[in-house]
Coordinates of C-alpha atoms in Angstrom, one line a residue:
M138 CA 6.7 -13.0 -31.3
Q139 CA 5.9 -9.9 -33.4
V140 CA 4.0 -7.4 -31.3
R141 CA 1.3 -5.4 -33.2
N142 CA 0.6 -1.8 -32.6
D143 CA -2.7 -2.5 -31.0
E144 CA -1.0 -4.8 -28.5
I145 CA 1.8 -2.5 -27.5
V146 CA -0.2 -0.3 -25.0
A147 CA -1.5 -3.4 -23.2
L148 CA 2.0 -4.9 -23.1
L149 CA 3.3 -1.6 -21.7
A150 CA 0.9 -1.9 -18.8
G151 CA 2.5 -5.2 -17.7
T152 CA 6.1 -4.1 -18.2
S153 CA 5.5 -0.7 -16.5
F154 CA 4.1 -2.4 -13.4
A155 CA 7.1 -4.8 -13.5
A156 CA 9.5 -1.8 -13.8
G157 CA 7.8 -0.2 -10.8
L158 CA 8.8 -3.3 -8.8
N159 CA 12.2 -4.0 -10.2
V160 CA 13.3 -2.0 -13.2
Y161 CA 16.6 -3.9 -13.7
A162 CA 14.9 -7.3 -13.8
T163 CA 12.4 -5.9 -16.3
V164 CA 15.1 -4.5 -18.6
A165 CA 17.2 -7.6 -18.4
T166 CA 14.2 -9.9 -19.1
L167 CA 13.1 -7.9 -22.1
G168 CA 16.6 -8.0 -23.5
L169 CA 17.0 -11.7 -23.0
L170 CA 13.6 -12.4 -24.5
A171 CA 14.5 -10.4 -27.5
R172 CA 17.9 -12.2 -27.8
A173 CA 16.0 -15.6 -27.6
E174 CA 13.7 -14.3 -30.3
V175 CA 10.7 -14.8 -28.1
I176 CA 9.7 -11.2 -28.9
N177 CA 10.6 -8.8 -31.6
L178 CA 11.2 -5.4 -29.9
P179 CA 10.4 -2.2 -31.9
P180 CA 13.5 -0.7 -33.6
S181 CA 13.6 2.1 -31.0
L182 CA 14.1 -0.5 -28.2
H183 CA 16.8 -2.6 -30.0
L184 CA 19.3 -1.1 -27.6
L185 CA 17.9 -3.5 -24.9
E186 CA 19.2 -6.4 -26.9
S187 CA 22.8 -5.3 -26.5
W188 CA 24.8 -7.7 -24.3
Y189 CA 26.3 -4.6 -22.6
V190 CA 22.8 -3.4 -21.6
I191 CA 21.7 -6.9 -20.5
A192 CA 24.9 -7.4 -18.5
A193 CA 24.6 -4.0 -16.8
A194 CA 20.9 -4.7 -15.9
L195 CA 21.8 -8.1 -14.5
A196 CA 24.7 -6.6 -12.4
L197 CA 22.4 -4.0 -11.0
F198 CA 19.7 -6.6 -10.4
V199 CA 22.1 -8.6 -8.3
I200 CA 22.9 -5.4 -6.2
E201 CA 19.2 -4.7 -5.8
F202 CA 18.6 -8.4 -5.0
I203 CA 20.9 -8.0 -1.9
A204 CA 20.0 -4.4 -0.9
D205 CA 16.3 -5.0 -1.2
K206 CA 16.4 -7.7 1.5
I207 CA 18.0 -5.6 4.3
P208 CA 15.3 -4.3 6.6
Y209 CA 15.2 -0.4 6.8
F210 CA 18.0 -0.1 4.2
D211 CA 15.5 -1.3 1.7
L212 CA 13.3 1.7 2.5
V213 CA 16.2 4.1 1.6
W214 CA 17.0 2.0 -1.5
N215 CA 13.3 2.1 -2.7
A216 CA 13.0 5.9 -1.9
L217 CA 16.1 6.6 -4.1
H218 CA 14.7 4.3 -6.9
T219 CA 11.6 6.5 -7.2
F220 CA 13.9 8.5 -9.5
V221 CA 14.9 5.4 -11.5
R222 CA 11.9 3.1 -11.8
V223 CA 9.3 5.6 -12.8
P224 CA 11.3 7.6 -15.4
V225 CA 12.7 4.4 -17.0
A226 CA 9.1 3.0 -17.3
A227 CA 8.0 6.2 -19.0
L228 CA 11.0 6.2 -21.3
L229 CA 10.4 2.6 -22.3
A230 CA 6.8 3.3 -23.1
Y231 CA 7.7 6.5 -25.1
E232 CA 10.3 4.6 -27.2
A233 CA 8.1 1.5 -27.6
T234 CA 5.4 3.7 -29.3
A235 CA 7.9 5.6 -31.5
Q236 CA 6.1 4.4 -34.7
M237 CA 2.8 5.9 -33.5
S238 CA 1.7 9.6 -33.3
P239 CA 3.5 12.0 -30.8
Q240 CA 0.2 12.3 -28.9
T241 CA 0.1 8.5 -28.4
Q242 CA 3.7 8.5 -27.3
W243 CA 3.1 11.0 -24.6
I244 CA -0.1 9.4 -23.5
S245 CA 1.6 6.0 -23.3
A246 CA 4.5 7.5 -21.3
T247 CA 2.1 9.2 -18.9
L248 CA 0.2 6.0 -18.3
A249 CA 3.4 4.0 -17.9
R250 CA 4.7 6.6 -15.4
G251 CA 1.4 6.3 -13.4
I252 CA 1.4 2.5 -13.4
A253 CA 5.1 2.3 -12.4
L254 CA 4.6 4.9 -9.6
A255 CA 1.6 3.0 -8.3
A256 CA 3.5 -0.3 -8.2
H257 CA 6.6 1.4 -6.6
G258 CA 4.4 3.2 -4.1
G259 CA 2.6 -0.1 -3.2
K260 CA 5.9 -1.9 -2.7
T261 CA 7.3 0.9 -0.5
A262 CA 4.1 1.1 1.6
V263 CA 4.2 -2.6 2.3
R264 CA 7.9 -2.5 3.1
A265 CA 7.2 0.4 5.5
A266 CA 4.6 -1.7 7.3
V267 CA 6.8 -4.9 7.4
S268 CA 10.2 -3.4 8.3
P269 CA 9.5 -2.9 12.0
S270 CA 8.9 -6.6 12.3
P271 CA 11.7 -8.1 14.5
E272 CA 12.1 -11.1 12.2
P273 CA 13.8 -10.7 8.8
V274 CA 12.0 -13.5 7.0
S275 CA 8.9 -11.5 6.0
N276 CA 11.0 -8.8 4.3
T277 CA 13.0 -11.4 2.4
V278 CA 9.9 -13.3 1.3
L279 CA 8.3 -10.1 0.1
S280 CA 11.4 -9.1 -1.9
L281 CA 11.7 -12.5 -3.5
G282 CA 8.0 -12.4 -4.5
E283 CA 8.5 -8.9 -6.0
D284 CA 11.5 -10.1 -8.0
A285 CA 9.6 -13.2 -9.3
L286 CA 6.5 -11.1 -10.1
S287 CA 8.6 -8.6 -12.0
V288 CA 10.2 -11.2 -14.2
F289 CA 7.0 -13.2 -14.7
L290 CA 4.9 -10.2 -15.5
T291 CA 7.4 -9.0 -18.1
W292 CA 7.5 -12.3 -19.8
F293 CA 3.7 -12.8 -19.5
A294 CA 3.0 -9.3 -21.0
T295 CA 5.0 -10.2 -24.1
Q296 CA 3.0 -13.4 -24.6
H297 CA -0.5 -12.3 -23.4
P298 CA -0.5 -8.5 -23.4
Y299 CA -4.3 -8.1 -22.8
A300 CA -4.4 -10.7 -20.0
S301 CA -1.4 -9.0 -18.4
A302 CA -3.2 -5.6 -18.6
I303 CA -6.2 -7.2 -16.7
I304 CA -3.8 -8.6 -14.1
V305 CA -2.2 -5.2 -13.7
A306 CA -5.7 -3.5 -13.2
F307 CA -6.5 -6.0 -10.5
L308 CA -3.1 -5.4 -8.8
L309 CA -3.6 -1.7 -8.9
I310 CA -6.9 -2.1 -7.0
I311 CA -5.1 -4.2 -4.4
I312 CA -2.4 -1.6 -4.1
A313 CA -4.9 1.2 -3.6
V314 CA -6.5 -0.8 -0.7
I315 CA -3.0 -1.6 0.8
I316 CA -1.9 2.1 0.6
R317 CA -5.1 3.2 2.3
W318 CA -4.7 0.5 5.0
V319 CA -1.1 1.5 5.7
W320 CA -2.0 5.2 5.7
R321 CA -4.8 4.6 8.2
G322 CA -2.4 2.5 10.4
M323 CA 0.2 5.2 10.4
L324 CA -2.4 7.8 11.4
A325 CA -3.6 5.6 14.2
L326 CA 0.0 5.1 15.4
F327 CA 0.9 8.8 15.5
R328 CA -2.5 10.3 16.4
P329 CA -1.9 10.1 20.2
A330 CA 1.4 11.9 19.9
L331 CA -0.2 14.6 17.6
R332 CA -3.0 15.1 20.1
S333 CA -0.6 15.4 23.0
R334 CA 1.3 18.1 21.2
S335 CA -1.8 20.0 20.2
S336 CA -3.3 19.8 23.7
P337 CA -2.8 23.0 25.9
P338 CA -0.6 22.5 28.9
A339 CA -2.4 21.9 32.2
A340 CA -2.7 24.9 34.5

């Protein structure tokens, strides 16, 4: 599939969201799709087709697959990956639009960074709410769902870029609601302690 310039920005919305969930799955999927000639990547992204890059992405995906399913450790893992998922999403967008104007490149990179950060933030917020649960099943199910969504959204964006952009817009609305809900829940949890600290001692 040859991607036209007018479809690239819509495609980047899907891949940026996917990278915010699991950047290694996104990179590996793009590389494998290009290898299978399902999509023709722009020349500036041909590096993703290298078997070395694909193998490295798959190896890191396996590590994340395990680490992301360990309660509490997944929070540390996700916090550290703020400095991986978001910059990589921005870099992919910048390179994907290399044939366009510099202004378009920077705008695309900025949008990709924002979308990836929102996806990453939503994932982290949900994990923070679920990790205290005494049973590990919910954490594992969430992680498997995120992995599957990352792979599916990357593939779907290459086949139906505009439809994937609509799906991402819908998911961003859901994430905004979830983050607000988690934030209000945390405030409600810590409000009594904050009030007790701010209250003057009894005479």
